[in-house]
mmCIF file of C-alpha atoms in Angstrom:
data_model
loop_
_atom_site.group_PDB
_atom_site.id
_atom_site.type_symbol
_atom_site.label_atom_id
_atom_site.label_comp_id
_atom_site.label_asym_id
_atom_site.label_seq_id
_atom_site.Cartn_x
_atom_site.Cartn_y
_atom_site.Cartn_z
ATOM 1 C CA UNK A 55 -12.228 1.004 7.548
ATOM 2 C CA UNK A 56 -12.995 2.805 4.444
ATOM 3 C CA UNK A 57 -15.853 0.829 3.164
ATOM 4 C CA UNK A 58 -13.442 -1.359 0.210
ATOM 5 C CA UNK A 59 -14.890 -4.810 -0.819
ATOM 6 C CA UNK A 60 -12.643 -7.103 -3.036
ATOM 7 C CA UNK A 61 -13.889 -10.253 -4.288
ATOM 8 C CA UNK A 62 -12.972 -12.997 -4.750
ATOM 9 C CA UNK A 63 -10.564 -13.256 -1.755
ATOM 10 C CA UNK A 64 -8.804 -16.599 -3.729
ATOM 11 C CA UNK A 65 -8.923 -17.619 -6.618
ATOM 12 C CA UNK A 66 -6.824 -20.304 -8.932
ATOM 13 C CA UNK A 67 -7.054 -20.034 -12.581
ATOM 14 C CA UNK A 68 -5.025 -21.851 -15.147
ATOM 15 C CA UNK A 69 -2.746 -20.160 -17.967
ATOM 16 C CA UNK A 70 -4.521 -18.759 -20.182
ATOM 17 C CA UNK A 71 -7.685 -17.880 -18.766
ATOM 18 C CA UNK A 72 -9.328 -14.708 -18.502
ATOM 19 C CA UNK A 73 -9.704 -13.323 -14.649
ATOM 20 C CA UNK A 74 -11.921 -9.958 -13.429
ATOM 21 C CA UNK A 75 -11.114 -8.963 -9.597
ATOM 22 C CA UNK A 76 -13.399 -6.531 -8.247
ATOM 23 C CA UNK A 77 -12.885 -3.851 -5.874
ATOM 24 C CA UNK A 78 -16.183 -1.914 -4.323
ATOM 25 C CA UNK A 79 -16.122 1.271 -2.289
ATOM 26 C CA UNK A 80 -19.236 2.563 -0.639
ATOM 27 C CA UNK A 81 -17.986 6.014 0.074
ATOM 28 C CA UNK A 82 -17.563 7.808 -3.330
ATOM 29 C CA UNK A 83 -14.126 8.351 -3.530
ATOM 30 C CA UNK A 84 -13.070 9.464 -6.712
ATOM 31 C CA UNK A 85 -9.400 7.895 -7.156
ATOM 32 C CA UNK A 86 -9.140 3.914 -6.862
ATOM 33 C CA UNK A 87 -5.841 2.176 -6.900
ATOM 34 C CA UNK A 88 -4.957 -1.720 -8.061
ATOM 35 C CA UNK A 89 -1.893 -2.462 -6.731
ATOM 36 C CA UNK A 90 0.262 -6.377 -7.009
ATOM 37 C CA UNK A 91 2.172 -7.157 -3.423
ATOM 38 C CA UNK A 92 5.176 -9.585 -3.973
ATOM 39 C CA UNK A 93 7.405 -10.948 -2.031
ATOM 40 C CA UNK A 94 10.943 -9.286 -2.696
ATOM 41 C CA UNK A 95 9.456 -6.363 -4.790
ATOM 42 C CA UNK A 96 6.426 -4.685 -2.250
ATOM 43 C CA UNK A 97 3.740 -3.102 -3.390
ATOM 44 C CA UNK A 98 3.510 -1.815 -7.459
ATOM 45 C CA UNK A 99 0.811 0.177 -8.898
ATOM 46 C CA UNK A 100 -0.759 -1.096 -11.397
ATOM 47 C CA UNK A 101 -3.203 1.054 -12.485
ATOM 48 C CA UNK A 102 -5.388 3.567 -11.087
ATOM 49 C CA UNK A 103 -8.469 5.568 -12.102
ATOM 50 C CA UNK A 104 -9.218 9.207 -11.605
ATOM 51 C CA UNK A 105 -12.945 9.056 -12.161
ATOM 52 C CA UNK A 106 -15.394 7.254 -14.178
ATOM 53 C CA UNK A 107 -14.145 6.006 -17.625
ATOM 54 C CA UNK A 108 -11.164 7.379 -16.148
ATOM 55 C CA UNK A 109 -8.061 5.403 -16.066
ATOM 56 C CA UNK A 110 -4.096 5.119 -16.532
ATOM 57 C CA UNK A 111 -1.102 2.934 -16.319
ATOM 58 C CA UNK A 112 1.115 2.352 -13.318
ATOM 59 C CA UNK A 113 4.166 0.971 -13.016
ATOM 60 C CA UNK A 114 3.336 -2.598 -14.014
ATOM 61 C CA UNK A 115 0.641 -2.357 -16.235
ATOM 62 C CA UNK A 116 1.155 -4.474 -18.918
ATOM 63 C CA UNK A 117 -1.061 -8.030 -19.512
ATOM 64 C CA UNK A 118 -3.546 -5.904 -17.485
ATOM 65 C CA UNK A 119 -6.428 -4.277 -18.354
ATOM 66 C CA UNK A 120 -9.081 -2.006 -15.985
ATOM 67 C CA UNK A 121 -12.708 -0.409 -16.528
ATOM 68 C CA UNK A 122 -14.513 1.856 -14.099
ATOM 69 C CA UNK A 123 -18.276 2.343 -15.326
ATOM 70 C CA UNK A 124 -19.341 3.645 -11.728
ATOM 71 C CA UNK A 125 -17.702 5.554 -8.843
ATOM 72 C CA UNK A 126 -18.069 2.644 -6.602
ATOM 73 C CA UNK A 127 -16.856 -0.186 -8.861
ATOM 74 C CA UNK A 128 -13.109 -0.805 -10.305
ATOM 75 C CA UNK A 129 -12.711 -3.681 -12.167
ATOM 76 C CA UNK A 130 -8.805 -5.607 -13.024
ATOM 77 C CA UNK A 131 -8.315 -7.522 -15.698
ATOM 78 C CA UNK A 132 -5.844 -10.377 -17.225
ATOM 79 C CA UNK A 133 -6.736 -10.884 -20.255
ATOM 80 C CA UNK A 134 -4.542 -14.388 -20.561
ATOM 81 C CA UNK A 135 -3.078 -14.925 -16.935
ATOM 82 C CA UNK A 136 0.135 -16.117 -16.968
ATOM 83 C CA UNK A 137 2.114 -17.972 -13.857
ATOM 84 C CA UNK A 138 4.142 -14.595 -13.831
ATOM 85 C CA UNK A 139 0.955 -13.023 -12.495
ATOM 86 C CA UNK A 140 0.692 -14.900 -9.590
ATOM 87 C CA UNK A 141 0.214 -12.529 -6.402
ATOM 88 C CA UNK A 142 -1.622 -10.842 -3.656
ATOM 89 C CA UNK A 143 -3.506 -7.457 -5.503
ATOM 90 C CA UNK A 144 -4.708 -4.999 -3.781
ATOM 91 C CA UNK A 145 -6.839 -2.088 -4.307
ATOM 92 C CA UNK A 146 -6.893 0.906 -2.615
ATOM 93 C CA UNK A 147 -8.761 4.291 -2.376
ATOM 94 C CA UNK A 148 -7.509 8.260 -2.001
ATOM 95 C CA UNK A 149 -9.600 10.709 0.340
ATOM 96 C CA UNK A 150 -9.918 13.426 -0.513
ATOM 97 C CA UNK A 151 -8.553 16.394 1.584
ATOM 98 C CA UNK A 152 -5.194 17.426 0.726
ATOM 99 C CA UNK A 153 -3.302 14.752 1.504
ATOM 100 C CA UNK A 154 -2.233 11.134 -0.484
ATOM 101 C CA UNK A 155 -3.227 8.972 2.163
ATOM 102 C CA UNK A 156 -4.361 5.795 0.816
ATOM 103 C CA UNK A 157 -6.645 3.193 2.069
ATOM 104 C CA UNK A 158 -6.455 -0.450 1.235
ATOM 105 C CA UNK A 159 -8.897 -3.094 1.046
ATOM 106 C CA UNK A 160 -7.951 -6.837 1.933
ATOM 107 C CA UNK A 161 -6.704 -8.271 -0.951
ATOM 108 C CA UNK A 162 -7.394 -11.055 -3.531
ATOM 109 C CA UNK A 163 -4.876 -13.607 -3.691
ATOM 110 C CA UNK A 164 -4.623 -15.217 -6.593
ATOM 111 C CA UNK A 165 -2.690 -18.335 -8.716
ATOM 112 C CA UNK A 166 -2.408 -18.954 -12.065
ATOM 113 C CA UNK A 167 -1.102 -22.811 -12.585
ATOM 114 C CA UNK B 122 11.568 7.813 -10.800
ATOM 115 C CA UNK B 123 11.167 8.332 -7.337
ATOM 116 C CA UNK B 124 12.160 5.622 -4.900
ATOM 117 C CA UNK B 125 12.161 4.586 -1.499
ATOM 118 C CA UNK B 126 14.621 2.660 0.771
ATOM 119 C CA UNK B 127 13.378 1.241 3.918
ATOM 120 C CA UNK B 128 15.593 -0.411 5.992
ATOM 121 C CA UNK B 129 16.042 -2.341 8.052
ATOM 122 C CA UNK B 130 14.305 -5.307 5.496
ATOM 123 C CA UNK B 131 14.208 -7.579 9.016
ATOM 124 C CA UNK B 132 14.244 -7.254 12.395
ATOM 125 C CA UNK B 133 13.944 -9.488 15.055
ATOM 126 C CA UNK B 134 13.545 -8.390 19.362
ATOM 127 C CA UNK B 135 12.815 -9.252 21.893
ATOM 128 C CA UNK B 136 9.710 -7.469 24.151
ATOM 129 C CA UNK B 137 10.153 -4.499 25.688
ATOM 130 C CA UNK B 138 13.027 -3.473 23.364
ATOM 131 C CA UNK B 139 13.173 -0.121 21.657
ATOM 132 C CA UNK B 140 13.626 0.175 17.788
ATOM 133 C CA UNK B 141 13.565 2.402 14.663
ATOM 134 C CA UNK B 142 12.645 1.976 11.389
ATOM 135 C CA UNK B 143 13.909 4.529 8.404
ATOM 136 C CA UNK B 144 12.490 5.640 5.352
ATOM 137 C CA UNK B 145 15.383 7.709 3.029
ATOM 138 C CA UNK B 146 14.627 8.953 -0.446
ATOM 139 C CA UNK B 147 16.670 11.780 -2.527
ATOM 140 C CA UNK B 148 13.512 13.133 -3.699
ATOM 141 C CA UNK B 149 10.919 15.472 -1.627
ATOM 142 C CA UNK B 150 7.517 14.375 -0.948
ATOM 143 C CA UNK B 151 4.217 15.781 -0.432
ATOM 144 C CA UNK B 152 3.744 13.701 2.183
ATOM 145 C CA UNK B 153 4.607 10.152 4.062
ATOM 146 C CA UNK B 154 2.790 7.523 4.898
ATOM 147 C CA UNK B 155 3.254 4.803 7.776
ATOM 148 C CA UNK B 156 1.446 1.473 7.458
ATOM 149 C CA UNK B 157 1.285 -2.213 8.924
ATOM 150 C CA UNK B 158 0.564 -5.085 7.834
ATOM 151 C CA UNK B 159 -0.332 -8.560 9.106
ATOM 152 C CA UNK B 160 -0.484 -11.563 6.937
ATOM 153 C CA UNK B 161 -3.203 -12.403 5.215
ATOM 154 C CA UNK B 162 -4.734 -8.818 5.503
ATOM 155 C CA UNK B 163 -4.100 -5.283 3.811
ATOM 156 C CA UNK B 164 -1.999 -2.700 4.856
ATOM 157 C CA UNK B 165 -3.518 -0.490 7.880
ATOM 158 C CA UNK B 166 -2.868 3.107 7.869
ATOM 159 C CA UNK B 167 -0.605 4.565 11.395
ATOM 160 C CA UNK B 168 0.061 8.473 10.203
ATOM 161 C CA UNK B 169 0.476 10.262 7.643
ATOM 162 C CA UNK B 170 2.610 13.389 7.921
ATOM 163 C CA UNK B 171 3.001 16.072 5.651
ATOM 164 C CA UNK B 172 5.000 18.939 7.129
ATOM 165 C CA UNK B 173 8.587 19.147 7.323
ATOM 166 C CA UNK B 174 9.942 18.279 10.809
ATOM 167 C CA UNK B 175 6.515 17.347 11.848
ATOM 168 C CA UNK B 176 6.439 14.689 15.145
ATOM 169 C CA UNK B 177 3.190 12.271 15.420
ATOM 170 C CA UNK B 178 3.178 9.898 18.422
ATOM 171 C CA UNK B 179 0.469 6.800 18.378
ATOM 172 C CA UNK B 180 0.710 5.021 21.761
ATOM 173 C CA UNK B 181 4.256 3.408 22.281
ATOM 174 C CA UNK B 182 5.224 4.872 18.350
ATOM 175 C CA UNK B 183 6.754 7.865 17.631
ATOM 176 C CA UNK B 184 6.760 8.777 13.923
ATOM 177 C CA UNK B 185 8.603 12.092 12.481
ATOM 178 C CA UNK B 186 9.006 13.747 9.248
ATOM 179 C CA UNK B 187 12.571 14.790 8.214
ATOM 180 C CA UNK B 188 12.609 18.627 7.875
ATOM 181 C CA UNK B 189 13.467 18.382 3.748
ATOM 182 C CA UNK B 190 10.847 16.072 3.460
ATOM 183 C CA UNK B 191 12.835 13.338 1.963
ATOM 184 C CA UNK B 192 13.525 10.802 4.583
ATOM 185 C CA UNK B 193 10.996 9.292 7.593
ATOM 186 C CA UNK B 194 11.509 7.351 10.597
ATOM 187 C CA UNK B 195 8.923 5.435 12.923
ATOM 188 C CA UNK B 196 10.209 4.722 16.729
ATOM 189 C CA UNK B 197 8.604 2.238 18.653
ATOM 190 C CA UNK B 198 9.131 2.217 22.718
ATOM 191 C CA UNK B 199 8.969 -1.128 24.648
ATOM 192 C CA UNK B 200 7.922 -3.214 21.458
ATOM 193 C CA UNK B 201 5.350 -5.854 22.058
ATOM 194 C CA UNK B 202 4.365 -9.226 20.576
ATOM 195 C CA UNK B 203 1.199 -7.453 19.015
ATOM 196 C CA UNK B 204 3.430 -5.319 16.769
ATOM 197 C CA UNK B 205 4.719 -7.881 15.144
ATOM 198 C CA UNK B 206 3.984 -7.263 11.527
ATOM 199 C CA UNK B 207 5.137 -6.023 8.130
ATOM 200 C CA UNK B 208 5.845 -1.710 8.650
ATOM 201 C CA UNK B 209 5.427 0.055 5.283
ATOM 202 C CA UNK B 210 6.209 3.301 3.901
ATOM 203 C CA UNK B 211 4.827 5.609 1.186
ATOM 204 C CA UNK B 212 6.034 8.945 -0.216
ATOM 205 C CA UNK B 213 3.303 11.224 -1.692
ATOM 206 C CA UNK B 214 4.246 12.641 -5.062
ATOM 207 C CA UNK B 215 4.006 15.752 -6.885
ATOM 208 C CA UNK B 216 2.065 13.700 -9.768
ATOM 209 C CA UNK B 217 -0.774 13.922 -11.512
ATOM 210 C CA UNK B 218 -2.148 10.656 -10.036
ATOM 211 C CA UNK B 219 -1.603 11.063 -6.314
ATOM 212 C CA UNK B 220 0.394 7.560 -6.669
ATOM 213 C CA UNK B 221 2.129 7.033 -3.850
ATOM 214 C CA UNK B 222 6.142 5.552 -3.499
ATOM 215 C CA UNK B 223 6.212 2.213 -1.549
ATOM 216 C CA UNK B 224 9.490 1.402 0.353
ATOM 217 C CA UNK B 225 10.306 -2.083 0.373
ATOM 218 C CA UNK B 226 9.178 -2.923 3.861
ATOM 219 C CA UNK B 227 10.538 -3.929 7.129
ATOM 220 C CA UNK B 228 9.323 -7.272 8.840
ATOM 221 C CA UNK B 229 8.952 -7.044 12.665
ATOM 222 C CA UNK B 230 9.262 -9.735 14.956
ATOM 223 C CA UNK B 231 8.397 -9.154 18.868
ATOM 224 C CA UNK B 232 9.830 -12.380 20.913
ATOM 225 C CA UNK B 233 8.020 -12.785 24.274
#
């Protein structure tokens, strides 16, 4: 367990809506992960942050947004949601140490209608 | 890009049978990383290996590094119902990021 809140757990939204998910580490880590899981595709990075005000695109970043304005907080964004964004995101924390072991906290499942 | 394959995608045993998953990748990474996952829940970390040839064993599972660092495998002896999950893998990259390379997966099913 590496201390990684994410909240809500579900949520529905309709098209169109804005929607903020909110991972929360307790352990100071400075790299934090969002990452979408679906089915027939795995797990895509989103984006990630290095640091405070730190941030850049993954491999699926667009219609998202993120902010980090403290260590322990990394906010994602959809600015609109769109059915197309419908998934299971996680987010996810490096240690630090030499290695790129990630850990992941227990995702936020979420529908857009 | 770097990328993954995992295979296989399913598999379905029955207990007490032995089986392997693979990880294969033309590209070399920093390290590789083994995780479950059960429904519902986020992936759990098994290992993570870094060196090239490098053998970890957890329990019944037997997890080794391919000596060019491109390909992984993860062994489990006498599977039981409790490992029934979904077994992921992740390449570490040379990359300003640390992102890691998922493969796609391989879902586990343990018949009593």
């Amino acid at each position: 367990d590496a201390g990684i809140t994410q909240s809500p757990r579900h949520k529905v939204t309709e098209t169109g809506t804005p929607v903020t998910l909110r991972c929360h580490q307790t352990e100071n880590h400075r790299y934090m992960y969002w990452y979408r899981q679906d089915p027939g595709h795995g797990l895509r990075l989103i984006h990630y942050s290095y640091g405070v005000k730190d941030t850049d695109k993954g491999e699926v970043s667009d219609g998202y947004s993120v902010s980090r304005s403290k260590t322990e907080d990394f906010l994602l964004t959809l600015e609109s949601a769109t059915s197309s964004q419908t998934s299971v995101y996680f987010c996810a924390i490096r240690t630090s140490g030499g290695t790129d072991t990630q850990y992941f906290g227990p995702g936020t499942r979420l529908t857009v209608l | 890009t770097q990328l993954l394959e995992q295979s296989p995608q399913f598999l379905s045993i029955q207990e007490g049978e032995n089986l392997t998953v693979y990880c294969n990748s033309s590209s070399v990474f920093s390290s590789l990383q083994w995780y479950r996952q059960e429904p519902g829940e986020g992936p759990v970390l098994l290992v993570t290996v870094v060196t090239g040839g490098e053998v970890k064993k957890l329990k019944r599972l037997t997890f080794q590094f391919g000596d060019a660092r491109k390909d992984s495998s993860l062994h489990i002896t006498a599977a039981q119902p409790g490992d029934t999950g979904l077994y992921l893998c992740a390449g570490g990259g040379y990359n300003a990021g640390n992102m890691l390379t998922f493969g796609g997966g391989t879902r586990l099913m343990v018949k009593p």
